[in-house]
CSV table of C-alpha atoms and ligand atoms in Angstrom, one decimal:
chain,number,residue,atom,x,y,z
V,1,UNK,CA,-14.4,90.3,-125.9
V,2,UNK,CA,-17.1,88.9,-123.7
V,3,UNK,CA,-17.6,85.3,-122.4
V,4,UNK,CA,-20.5,82.8,-123.0
V,5,UNK,CA,-22.0,82.5,-119.7
V,6,UNK,CA,-25.7,81.7,-118.3
V,7,UNK,CA,-27.3,84.9,-117.6
V,8,UNK,CA,-28.3,84.1,-113.9
V,9,UNK,CA,-24.2,85.0,-113.1
V,10,UNK,CA,-24.6,88.2,-114.4
V,11,UNK,CA,-28.2,88.9,-113.1
V,12,UNK,CA,-25.9,87.9,-109.5
V,13,UNK,CA,-23.3,90.3,-110.2
V,14,UNK,CA,-25.7,93.3,-111.3
V,15,UNK,CA,-26.9,93.1,-107.6
V,16,UNK,CA,-23.6,93.9,-106.0
V,17,UNK,CA,-23.0,96.6,-108.5
V,18,UNK,CA,-26.7,98.0,-107.8
V,19,UNK,CA,-25.8,98.2,-103.8
V,20,UNK,CA,-22.8,100.3,-105.2
V,21,UNK,CA,-20.1,97.1,-105.0
V,22,UNK,CA,-17.7,95.6,-107.5
V,23,UNK,CA,-18.2,91.9,-108.2
V,24,UNK,CA,-15.7,90.1,-110.5
V,25,UNK,CA,-15.4,86.4,-111.7
V,26,UNK,CA,-12.5,85.2,-110.1
V,27,UNK,CA,-10.1,82.0,-110.3
V,28,UNK,CA,-10.4,78.5,-112.1
V,29,UNK,CA,-13.5,79.9,-113.9
V,30,UNK,CA,-12.1,82.8,-115.4
V,31,UNK,CA,-9.1,81.1,-116.0
V,32,UNK,CA,-11.3,78.3,-117.9
V,33,UNK,CA,-13.3,80.2,-119.7
V,34,UNK,CA,-10.5,81.9,-121.0
V,35,UNK,CA,-9.2,78.6,-122.4
V,36,UNK,CA,-12.6,77.1,-123.6
V,37,UNK,CA,-12.9,74.8,-121.0
V,38,UNK,CA,-15.8,73.7,-119.0
V,39,UNK,CA,-16.4,75.5,-115.6
V,40,UNK,CA,-17.0,73.3,-112.3
V,41,UNK,CA,-17.4,75.9,-109.9
V,42,UNK,CA,-18.1,80.0,-110.0
V,43,UNK,CA,-15.6,81.9,-107.5
V,44,UNK,CA,-16.7,85.7,-107.3
V,45,UNK,CA,-14.8,88.3,-105.3
V,46,UNK,CA,-16.3,91.7,-104.2
V,47,UNK,CA,-15.0,94.8,-101.8
V,48,UNK,CA,-18.6,93.8,-100.6
V,49,UNK,CA,-17.8,92.5,-96.7
V,50,UNK,CA,-19.4,89.2,-95.6
V,51,UNK,CA,-22.2,90.7,-93.9
V,52,UNK,CA,-23.3,92.7,-96.9
V,53,UNK,CA,-22.8,89.5,-99.1
V,54,UNK,CA,-25.4,88.5,-96.6
V,55,UNK,CA,-27.8,91.3,-96.8
V,56,UNK,CA,-28.1,91.1,-100.3
V,57,UNK,CA,-29.2,87.7,-100.7
V,58,UNK,CA,-32.2,85.3,-99.6
V,59,UNK,CA,-30.0,82.0,-99.3
V,60,UNK,CA,-26.5,82.4,-97.5
V,61,UNK,CA,-24.3,79.7,-95.9
V,62,UNK,CA,-21.4,81.3,-93.8
V,63,UNK,CA,-19.0,78.4,-95.4
V,64,UNK,CA,-15.9,80.3,-94.3
V,65,UNK,CA,-17.0,83.3,-92.6
V,66,UNK,CA,-13.4,83.7,-90.9
V,67,UNK,CA,-11.6,84.2,-93.9
V,68,UNK,CA,-14.0,86.3,-95.8
V,69,UNK,CA,-15.6,83.3,-97.9
V,70,UNK,CA,-19.5,83.0,-97.7
V,71,UNK,CA,-21.6,80.3,-100.0
V,72,UNK,CA,-24.7,82.4,-101.7
V,73,UNK,CA,-27.1,79.9,-102.5
V,74,UNK,CA,-28.3,81.5,-106.6
V,75,UNK,CA,-31.3,80.0,-108.3
V,76,UNK,CA,-29.5,76.2,-109.0
V,77,UNK,CA,-26.0,77.8,-108.5
V,78,UNK,CA,-23.6,77.7,-105.4
V,79,UNK,CA,-21.6,80.4,-105.6
V,80,UNK,CA,-18.6,81.5,-103.4
V,81,UNK,CA,-18.0,85.0,-102.9
V,82,UNK,CA,-14.9,85.9,-100.6
V,83,UNK,CA,-14.3,89.9,-99.8
V,84,UNK,CA,-11.0,91.1,-101.6
V,85,UNK,CA,-8.4,90.4,-98.6
V,86,UNK,CA,-4.9,90.4,-98.3
V,87,UNK,CA,-3.4,87.3,-96.0
V,88,UNK,CA,-1.6,87.7,-92.5
V,89,UNK,CA,1.3,85.5,-91.4
V,90,UNK,CA,1.5,82.0,-92.2
V,91,UNK,CA,2.6,79.9,-89.9
V,92,UNK,CA,1.0,76.4,-90.0
V,93,UNK,CA,2.4,75.8,-94.0
V,94,UNK,CA,-1.1,76.1,-94.9
V,95,UNK,CA,-3.6,78.8,-93.5
V,96,UNK,CA,-3.1,82.5,-93.0
V,97,UNK,CA,-3.4,83.1,-89.2
V,98,UNK,CA,-5.2,86.1,-90.1
V,99,UNK,CA,-6.6,87.3,-93.1
V,100,UNK,CA,-7.1,91.6,-93.1
V,101,UNK,CA,-10.1,92.8,-96.0
V,102,UNK,CA,-8.9,95.2,-98.4
V,103,UNK,CA,-11.0,97.1,-101.1
V,104,UNK,CA,-8.1,96.4,-104.0
V,105,UNK,CA,-8.8,93.6,-107.0
V,106,UNK,CA,-5.5,94.2,-107.4
V,107,UNK,CA,-4.1,93.1,-103.4
V,108,UNK,CA,-6.5,90.7,-103.3
V,109,UNK,CA,-5.5,88.9,-106.8
V,110,UNK,CA,-1.7,89.3,-105.8
V,111,UNK,CA,-2.4,86.6,-102.5
V,112,UNK,CA,-3.5,83.8,-105.2
V,113,UNK,CA,-0.7,80.8,-105.9
V,114,UNK,CA,-0.6,81.1,-109.9
V,115,UNK,CA,-1.0,83.7,-112.5
V,116,UNK,CA,-3.0,81.4,-114.4
V,117,UNK,CA,-5.2,81.5,-111.0
V,118,UNK,CA,-5.3,85.2,-110.5
V,119,UNK,CA,-7.8,86.5,-113.9
V,120,UNK,CA,-10.8,89.3,-112.7
V,121,UNK,CA,-13.5,89.1,-114.9
V,122,UNK,CA,-16.2,91.7,-114.5
V,123,UNK,CA,-20.0,90.1,-116.0
V,124,UNK,CA,-21.5,93.4,-116.1
V,125,UNK,CA,-18.8,95.5,-117.7
V,126,UNK,CA,-16.5,93.1,-119.5
V,127,UNK,CA,-13.6,94.4,-117.4
V,128,UNK,CA,-11.0,92.1,-117.6
V,129,UNK,CA,-8.1,92.5,-115.4
V,130,UNK,CA,-5.0,90.4,-115.3
V,131,UNK,CA,-2.0,92.3,-113.5
V,132,UNK,CA,0.4,89.1,-113.5
V,133,UNK,CA,-0.3,88.1,-117.2
V,134,UNK,CA,-2.3,84.8,-116.6
V,135,UNK,CA,-3.2,85.1,-120.0
V,136,UNK,CA,0.5,85.2,-121.6
V,137,UNK,CA,1.5,81.8,-119.5
V,138,UNK,CA,-2.0,80.5,-120.7
V,139,UNK,CA,-0.9,80.6,-124.3
V,140,UNK,CA,2.8,79.8,-123.5
V,141,UNK,CA,1.4,76.7,-121.7
V,142,UNK,CA,3.5,77.7,-117.9
V,143,UNK,CA,2.1,77.6,-114.6
V,144,UNK,CA,4.0,80.6,-112.7
V,145,UNK,CA,3.5,81.0,-109.4
V,146,UNK,CA,3.1,84.5,-108.2
V,147,UNK,CA,5.6,86.6,-106.5
V,148,UNK,CA,8.9,84.3,-105.2
V,149,UNK,CA,7.9,80.8,-105.1
V,150,UNK,CA,9.7,79.8,-102.2
V,151,UNK,CA,7.8,82.1,-100.0
V,152,UNK,CA,4.8,81.6,-101.4
V,153,UNK,CA,5.2,77.9,-101.2
V,154,UNK,CA,6.3,78.3,-97.5
V,155,UNK,CA,3.6,80.3,-96.7
V,156,UNK,CA,0.8,77.4,-97.8
V,157,UNK,CA,2.0,73.9,-99.1
V,158,UNK,CA,-1.1,72.6,-100.5
V,159,UNK,CA,0.0,74.8,-103.4
V,160,UNK,CA,3.1,72.4,-104.3
V,161,UNK,CA,-0.1,69.6,-104.8
V,162,UNK,CA,-2.5,72.1,-106.7
V,163,UNK,CA,1.0,73.1,-109.2
V,164,UNK,CA,1.2,69.2,-109.7
V,165,UNK,CA,-2.7,69.1,-110.5
V,166,UNK,CA,-2.5,71.8,-112.7
V,167,UNK,CA,0.0,71.5,-114.6
V,168,UNK,CA,-1.9,67.3,-115.2
V,169,UNK,CA,-5.1,69.2,-115.5
V,170,UNK,CA,-3.8,71.3,-118.4
V,171,UNK,CA,-1.2,69.9,-119.6
V,172,UNK,CA,0.7,72.6,-118.7
V,173,UNK,CA,4.8,73.1,-118.0
V,174,UNK,CA,6.3,74.5,-114.7
V,175,UNK,CA,8.2,77.1,-115.1
V,176,UNK,CA,11.6,76.7,-114.0
V,177,UNK,CA,11.7,78.8,-110.8
V,178,UNK,CA,8.1,77.7,-109.8
V,179,UNK,CA,9.4,74.0,-109.7
V,180,UNK,CA,13.0,75.0,-108.1
V,181,UNK,CA,10.1,76.4,-105.1
V,182,UNK,CA,8.4,73.7,-105.8
V,183,UNK,CA,11.0,70.8,-104.8
V,184,UNK,CA,12.5,73.4,-101.9
V,185,UNK,CA,9.4,73.4,-99.8
V,186,UNK,CA,8.2,69.7,-101.1
V,187,UNK,CA,8.8,68.1,-97.4
V,188,UNK,CA,6.4,71.0,-96.2
V,189,UNK,CA,3.5,69.1,-97.7
V,190,UNK,CA,3.9,66.5,-94.6
V,191,UNK,CA,2.0,69.6,-92.5
V,192,UNK,CA,-1.2,69.6,-94.5
V,193,UNK,CA,-3.9,67.3,-94.1
V,194,UNK,CA,-4.8,63.7,-96.5
V,195,UNK,CA,-8.1,64.9,-97.0
V,196,UNK,CA,-6.4,68.4,-98.4
V,197,UNK,CA,-3.9,65.6,-100.4
V,198,UNK,CA,-6.8,63.3,-101.2
V,199,UNK,CA,-8.7,66.3,-103.0
V,200,UNK,CA,-6.1,66.7,-105.4
V,201,UNK,CA,-5.3,63.3,-105.7
V,202,UNK,CA,-9.3,62.6,-107.2
V,203,UNK,CA,-8.9,65.7,-109.7
V,204,UNK,CA,-5.6,64.1,-111.0
V,205,UNK,CA,-7.2,60.3,-111.7
V,206,UNK,CA,-9.9,62.6,-113.5
V,207,UNK,CA,-7.2,64.3,-115.9
V,208,UNK,CA,-6.8,62.8,-119.3
V,209,UNK,CA,-3.0,62.0,-118.6
V,210,UNK,CA,-2.5,61.5,-114.8
V,211,UNK,CA,0.9,60.4,-115.2
V,212,UNK,CA,2.0,64.4,-116.0
V,213,UNK,CA,1.3,65.0,-112.0
V,214,UNK,CA,2.9,61.8,-110.8
V,215,UNK,CA,5.9,62.6,-113.1
V,216,UNK,CA,6.3,66.3,-111.9
V,217,UNK,CA,5.9,64.6,-108.0
V,218,UNK,CA,8.1,62.2,-109.0
V,219,UNK,CA,10.8,65.3,-110.0
V,220,UNK,CA,10.1,67.5,-107.5
V,221,UNK,CA,10.3,65.0,-104.0
V,222,UNK,CA,6.5,65.1,-103.6
V,223,UNK,CA,6.1,62.0,-104.1
V,224,UNK,CA,8.5,60.6,-101.4
V,225,UNK,CA,6.5,62.5,-99.0
V,226,UNK,CA,2.6,62.1,-100.4
V,227,UNK,CA,3.0,58.8,-101.9
V,228,UNK,CA,6.7,56.7,-100.8
V,229,UNK,CA,5.5,53.2,-101.7
V,230,UNK,CA,5.0,54.4,-105.2
V,231,UNK,CA,8.4,56.6,-105.0
V,232,UNK,CA,9.7,53.0,-103.8
V,233,UNK,CA,8.4,51.4,-107.6
V,234,UNK,CA,11.2,53.9,-109.6
V,235,UNK,CA,14.1,51.7,-110.7
V,236,UNK,CA,12.2,48.2,-109.6
V,237,UNK,CA,13.2,46.6,-112.9
V,238,UNK,CA,10.7,43.9,-114.9
V,239,UNK,CA,10.5,41.6,-117.7
V,240,UNK,CA,8.8,39.9,-119.9
V,241,UNK,CA,6.4,42.4,-122.1
V,242,UNK,CA,7.1,44.9,-119.9
V,243,UNK,CA,8.9,47.9,-121.1
V,244,UNK,CA,8.9,49.8,-118.4
V,245,UNK,CA,10.0,49.7,-114.7
V,246,UNK,CA,7.3,49.2,-112.1
V,247,UNK,CA,6.7,52.8,-111.2
V,248,UNK,CA,6.4,53.6,-115.0
V,249,UNK,CA,4.3,51.3,-115.8
V,250,UNK,CA,2.1,52.3,-113.2
V,251,UNK,CA,1.5,55.8,-113.8
V,252,UNK,CA,0.4,54.6,-117.7
V,253,UNK,CA,-1.6,51.7,-116.1
V,254,UNK,CA,-3.2,54.4,-114.6
V,255,UNK,CA,-3.7,56.6,-117.8
V,256,UNK,CA,-4.6,54.0,-120.0
V,257,UNK,CA,-8.1,53.1,-117.1
V,258,UNK,CA,-11.4,54.8,-118.1
V,259,UNK,CA,-11.1,58.6,-116.6
V,260,UNK,CA,-14.3,58.6,-115.4
V,261,UNK,CA,-14.0,56.2,-113.1
V,262,UNK,CA,-11.5,56.7,-110.3
V,263,UNK,CA,-12.2,53.4,-108.2
V,264,UNK,CA,-10.0,51.6,-111.9
V,265,UNK,CA,-8.0,54.7,-112.2
V,266,UNK,CA,-6.7,54.0,-108.4
V,267,UNK,CA,-6.6,50.3,-109.0
V,268,UNK,CA,-4.2,50.8,-111.9
V,269,UNK,CA,-1.6,53.0,-109.9
V,270,UNK,CA,-1.4,50.7,-107.2
V,271,UNK,CA,-2.1,46.7,-108.6
V,272,UNK,CA,1.9,46.2,-108.4
V,273,UNK,CA,2.7,48.7,-105.7
V,274,UNK,CA,3.9,45.5,-103.6
V,275,UNK,CA,6.4,44.4,-106.2
V,276,UNK,CA,9.5,46.4,-104.3
V,277,UNK,CA,8.5,44.2,-101.6
V,278,UNK,CA,7.8,41.0,-103.3
V,279,UNK,CA,10.9,41.2,-105.5
V,280,UNK,CA,12.6,37.6,-106.1
V,281,UNK,CA,15.0,36.0,-109.0
V,282,UNK,CA,14.8,32.7,-109.9
V,283,UNK,CA,17.8,30.3,-111.5
V,284,UNK,CA,18.8,33.1,-114.2
V,285,UNK,CA,18.4,35.9,-112.2
V,286,UNK,CA,15.3,37.6,-113.5
V,287,UNK,CA,13.0,39.6,-111.3
V,288,UNK,CA,10.2,37.8,-110.0
V,289,UNK,CA,7.6,39.0,-108.1
V,290,UNK,CA,5.5,36.0,-106.9
V,291,UNK,CA,2.2,36.7,-104.7
V,292,UNK,CA,2.9,40.6,-105.1
V,293,UNK,CA,-0.7,40.9,-105.4
V,294,UNK,CA,-1.2,40.1,-102.1
V,295,UNK,CA,1.0,42.5,-100.8
V,296,UNK,CA,-0.4,45.3,-103.2
V,297,UNK,CA,-3.8,44.9,-101.7
V,298,UNK,CA,-2.0,45.8,-98.2
V,299,UNK,CA,0.0,48.4,-98.8
V,300,UNK,CA,-2.7,50.1,-100.9
V,301,UNK,CA,-4.9,49.5,-97.6
V,302,UNK,CA,-2.8,51.5,-95.6
V,303,UNK,CA,-2.4,53.9,-98.2
V,304,UNK,CA,-6.0,54.6,-98.9
V,305,UNK,CA,-7.2,54.9,-95.4
V,306,UNK,CA,-4.3,57.2,-94.7
V,307,UNK,CA,-6.2,59.2,-97.1
V,308,UNK,CA,-9.4,58.6,-95.5
V,309,UNK,CA,-11.1,57.9,-99.0
V,310,UNK,CA,-14.3,56.5,-98.5
V,311,UNK,CA,-14.7,52.6,-97.1
V,312,UNK,CA,-17.0,51.4,-100.2
V,313,UNK,CA,-14.3,52.5,-102.4
V,314,UNK,CA,-11.6,51.1,-100.6
V,315,UNK,CA,-13.3,47.8,-100.9
V,316,UNK,CA,-13.8,47.7,-104.7
V,317,UNK,CA,-10.3,49.2,-105.5
V,318,UNK,CA,-8.6,46.4,-102.9
V,319,UNK,CA,-10.8,43.9,-104.7
V,320,UNK,CA,-10.0,44.4,-108.2
V,321,UNK,CA,-6.1,44.7,-107.4
V,322,UNK,CA,-6.5,41.6,-105.7
V,323,UNK,CA,-7.7,39.6,-108.1
V,324,UNK,CA,-6.2,41.7,-111.3
V,325,UNK,CA,-3.6,38.3,-111.6
V,326,UNK,CA,-6.1,36.2,-113.5
V,327,UNK,CA,-4.5,34.1,-116.7
V,328,UNK,CA,-7.0,33.2,-118.6
V,329,UNK,CA,-6.7,30.7,-121.3
V,330,UNK,CA,-9.0,29.5,-124.7
V,331,UNK,CA,-8.4,25.7,-122.4
V,332,UNK,CA,-10.5,27.3,-119.6
V,333,UNK,CA,-13.6,24.9,-118.9
V,334,UNK,CA,-17.1,25.9,-118.9
V,335,UNK,CA,-17.4,25.7,-115.2
V,336,UNK,CA,-13.7,27.4,-114.6
V,337,UNK,CA,-15.2,30.1,-116.4
V,338,UNK,CA,-18.2,30.1,-114.0
V,339,UNK,CA,-15.9,30.0,-111.3
V,340,UNK,CA,-13.8,33.0,-112.6
V,341,UNK,CA,-17.2,35.0,-112.4
V,342,UNK,CA,-18.9,33.3,-108.7
V,343,UNK,CA,-15.4,34.7,-107.2
V,344,UNK,CA,-14.9,38.1,-108.4
V,345,UNK,CA,-19.0,38.8,-108.4
V,346,UNK,CA,-20.9,39.8,-111.7
V,347,UNK,CA,-21.0,43.4,-110.5
V,348,UNK,CA,-17.0,44.2,-110.8
V,349,UNK,CA,-16.2,42.0,-113.6
V,350,UNK,CA,-16.4,45.0,-115.9
V,351,UNK,CA,-13.9,47.2,-113.7
V,352,UNK,CA,-11.8,44.1,-113.4
V,353,UNK,CA,-11.5,44.4,-117.2
V,354,UNK,CA,-10.9,47.8,-117.3
V,355,UNK,CA,-7.9,47.3,-114.9
V,356,UNK,CA,-6.8,44.2,-116.8
V,357,UNK,CA,-6.6,46.4,-120.5
V,358,UNK,CA,-4.7,49.3,-118.5
V,359,UNK,CA,-2.4,47.2,-117.0
V,360,UNK,CA,-2.0,45.8,-120.7
V,361,UNK,CA,-1.6,49.3,-122.1
V,362,UNK,CA,0.8,50.4,-119.4
V,363,UNK,CA,3.0,47.4,-120.2
V,364,UNK,CA,5.0,48.0,-124.0
V,365,UNK,CA,5.1,50.8,-126.3
V,366,UNK,CA,4.3,48.2,-128.5
V,367,UNK,CA,0.4,47.6,-128.8
V,368,UNK,CA,-0.3,43.7,-126.8
V,369,UNK,CA,-2.7,41.7,-128.2
V,370,UNK,CA,-6.0,41.3,-126.4
V,371,UNK,CA,-7.3,38.4,-128.3
V,372,UNK,CA,-7.4,36.5,-124.8
V,373,UNK,CA,-9.1,39.0,-123.1
V,374,UNK,CA,-11.7,39.8,-125.9
V,375,UNK,CA,-12.5,36.3,-126.3
V,376,UNK,CA,-12.3,35.7,-122.3
V,377,UNK,CA,-15.3,38.7,-121.7
V,378,UNK,CA,-17.1,37.4,-125.1
V,379,UNK,CA,-17.3,34.0,-123.2
V,380,UNK,CA,-18.3,35.3,-120.0
V,381,UNK,CA,-21.0,37.3,-121.7
V,382,UNK,CA,-22.9,34.7,-123.2
V,383,UNK,CA,-22.7,32.7,-119.7
V,384,UNK,CA,-24.4,35.4,-118.2
V,385,UNK,CA,-27.1,35.7,-120.7
V,386,UNK,CA,-27.4,32.1,-120.4
V,387,UNK,CA,-28.8,32.6,-117.2
V,388,UNK,CA,-26.1,30.5,-115.5
V,389,UNK,CA,-26.3,30.8,-111.2
V,390,UNK,CA,-23.0,32.3,-110.6
V,391,UNK,CA,-24.2,33.2,-106.8
V,392,UNK,CA,-26.6,31.6,-104.3
V,393,UNK,CA,-29.1,34.1,-105.1
V,394,UNK,CA,-29.5,32.4,-108.5
V,395,UNK,CA,-29.7,29.5,-107.0
V,396,UNK,CA,-33.4,27.9,-107.9
V,397,UNK,CA,-33.5,26.7,-103.9
V,398,UNK,CA,-33.3,29.0,-101.0
V,399,UNK,CA,-33.0,28.4,-96.9
V,400,UNK,CA,-36.8,28.3,-96.4
V,401,UNK,CA,-36.9,25.5,-98.8
V,402,UNK,CA,-34.2,23.6,-97.1
V,403,UNK,CA,-35.9,24.1,-93.7
V,404,UNK,CA,-39.3,23.1,-94.8
V,405,UNK,CA,-38.3,20.3,-97.4
V,406,UNK,CA,-34.9,18.8,-96.6
V,407,UNK,CA,-35.0,19.1,-92.5
V,408,UNK,CA,-31.6,21.0,-92.5
V,409,UNK,CA,-32.0,23.2,-89.2
V,410,UNK,CA,-32.1,27.1,-89.5
V,411,UNK,CA,-28.3,28.7,-89.0
V,412,UNK,CA,-24.7,27.7,-89.6
V,413,UNK,CA,-25.8,24.6,-91.7
V,414,UNK,CA,-27.8,26.7,-94.2
V,415,UNK,CA,-25.1,29.1,-95.5
V,416,UNK,CA,-22.6,25.5,-95.6
V,417,UNK,CA,-25.1,23.5,-98.0
V,418,UNK,CA,-26.3,26.4,-100.2
V,419,UNK,CA,-22.5,26.8,-100.8
V,420,UNK,CA,-22.2,23.5,-101.8
V,421,UNK,CA,-25.2,23.5,-104.2
V,422,UNK,CA,-23.2,26.1,-105.9
V,423,UNK,CA,-19.9,24.6,-106.5
V,424,UNK,CA,-22.1,22.2,-108.0
V,425,UNK,CA,-24.3,24.2,-110.3
V,426,UNK,CA,-21.1,25.6,-111.0
V,427,UNK,CA,-19.8,22.5,-112.4
V,428,UNK,CA,-23.1,21.4,-114.1
V,429,UNK,CA,-25.6,24.7,-114.3
V,430,UNK,CA,-27.9,21.8,-116.0
V,431,UNK,CA,-28.6,20.8,-111.9
V,432,UNK,CA,-30.3,24.2,-111.2
V,433,UNK,CA,-33.7,22.9,-110.6
V,434,UNK,CA,-35.8,22.7,-107.2
V,435,UNK,CA,-36.3,18.9,-107.4
V,436,UNK,CA,-32.8,18.8,-108.2
V,437,UNK,CA,-31.4,20.9,-105.8
V,438,UNK,CA,-33.4,19.0,-102.6
V,439,UNK,CA,-31.9,15.7,-103.5
V,440,UNK,CA,-28.8,16.6,-103.6
V,441,UNK,CA,-28.9,18.8,-100.6
V,442,UNK,CA,-30.7,15.7,-98.4
V,443,UNK,CA,-27.2,13.9,-99.7
V,444,UNK,CA,-25.1,16.2,-98.4
V,445,UNK,CA,-26.6,16.6,-95.4
V,446,UNK,CA,-26.7,13.7,-94.2
V,447,UNK,CA,-23.6,12.7,-95.5
V,448,UNK,CA,-22.3,15.6,-93.2
V,449,UNK,CA,-24.7,14.8,-90.4
V,450,UNK,CA,-23.0,11.0,-90.7
V,451,UNK,CA,-18.9,12.5,-90.7
V,452,UNK,CA,-19.6,14.3,-87.3
W,501,ATP,P1,-11.1,74.3,-109.8
W,501,ATP,O1,-11.0,74.0,-111.7
W,501,ATP,O2,-10.6,73.4,-109.1
W,501,ATP,O3,-11.8,74.6,-109.3
W,501,ATP,P2,-9.7,76.6,-109.1
W,501,ATP,O4,-8.4,77.4,-109.7
W,501,ATP,O5,-10.9,77.4,-109.2
W,501,ATP,O6,-9.5,75.5,-109.4
W,501,ATP,P3,-10.2,76.3,-106.3
W,501,ATP,O7,-9.9,75.2,-104.7
W,501,ATP,O8,-11.8,76.3,-106.5
W,501,ATP,O9,-9.6,75.9,-107.5
W,501,ATP,O10,-9.7,78.0,-105.8
W,501,ATP,C1,-10.5,79.3,-106.4
W,501,ATP,C2,-9.0,80.1,-106.4
W,501,ATP,O11,-8.6,80.8,-105.6
W,501,ATP,C3,-7.9,80.0,-107.4
W,501,ATP,O12,-8.2,80.1,-108.5
W,501,ATP,C4,-7.0,80.4,-106.2
W,501,ATP,O13,-6.8,81.6,-107.1
W,501,ATP,C5,-7.2,81.1,-105.7
W,501,ATP,N1,-6.4,80.3,-104.3
W,501,ATP,C6,-7.3,78.6,-104.3
W,501,ATP,N2,-6.5,78.1,-103.2
W,501,ATP,C7,-5.3,78.7,-102.9
W,501,ATP,C8,-4.4,78.7,-102.2
W,501,ATP,N3,-4.0,77.6,-101.8
W,501,ATP,N4,-3.2,79.5,-102.5
W,501,ATP,C9,-3.5,81.1,-103.1
W,501,ATP,N5,-4.9,80.9,-103.9
W,501,ATP,C10,-5.4,80.0,-103.5
W,502,MG,MG1,-12.5,76.6,-108.3
């Protein structure tokens, strides 16, 4: 059976052949091709040495030359090429101390992590190598380590995290002894860099159902090592609309957020992570979590910084978590709705609503009535369409006019006056015209001077 791939990739493989080398597509590309899934990156394995590959192509980046990997820029493709290798001893729980090149593709396939990742496909001849029966495991929907799982996870603990990620991305089960090996070696993940674990978490957050990975992580003890704060939410009971404990609720809320939006996904996962810290009980013994969103923000900040997510990403996720507790009622006045918009920031509204829907999705096995939320969103849209002033930018006056025509001195007083004007206009949008604002500004400023 031939798989359809871009012709450029076949041309690429031919260049190896014509020079007397072998060249196979390997790894995730082969796995995904055989499953009919999208291929995100192409990895090739060859008996050509890195220096041979460098001489065969014009644009080659020595990405991981110590481990035999170079990246070839070929047309629009960025192709990773690794010389067939066997790995030496592993002493740092992550990378082999030394690698040895080998002429045997079979030796190379043996060092790979899971059977489904150890197939090789020759794009020129159509030859398919599958010495570890990856195809059978794909059919059975199973993640199985190659060789002795404990040994393989002892060599490189990142494989444990990859196992959780593949189970989630592919919605496969983990074979029993592989799962046993993951449990046995979970603690070794503390030796793996935060960035590597973050890369896996990011992939998990983009999967159909991230909850699958977090369940596996909880079951194997990986969660305690990687995200102990989330592990602490297990068994924390809640009442009211909630069918689940805080841990399960967080996972299902994460599933309920859009898979294309990692900020909302992570905010959904972490939005209630402060609940264990804020747990109290009312007179009838019902659990309460007053102010939990502030605890959630602080705990999430530590987590996000630990994984070295970009600063802007951190700020967005924390803003969503901090504001997730709004409790809209139809009685809210127009000015209350406008204040809500101003506080949240127009640019964050869509994500905040996404988070709120995800939160509801994660609450209960039964559907929760979201009429309230829909009504609120409609009202907000109508205000946005009416172009009401919702931020200082929208005021029909600016700092320069205040200086020139209202006699307000340059400096911090400008900001104070503009804030006051925004507050006024949020209450009554009809005041948003230059003459009126000027009059209000003069009065406000004079009152302030007198008061001081
Ligand atoms: P993705 O779809 O995310 O690219 P992938 O399986 O291709 O998944 P890569 O990280 O691109 O993962 O690695 C390519 C291949 O290299 C894997 O399929 C596997 O055969 C091998 N590999 C990667 N990381 C490891 C590891 N830590 N231990 C053993 N083999 C690995
Ligand atoms: Mg890959």
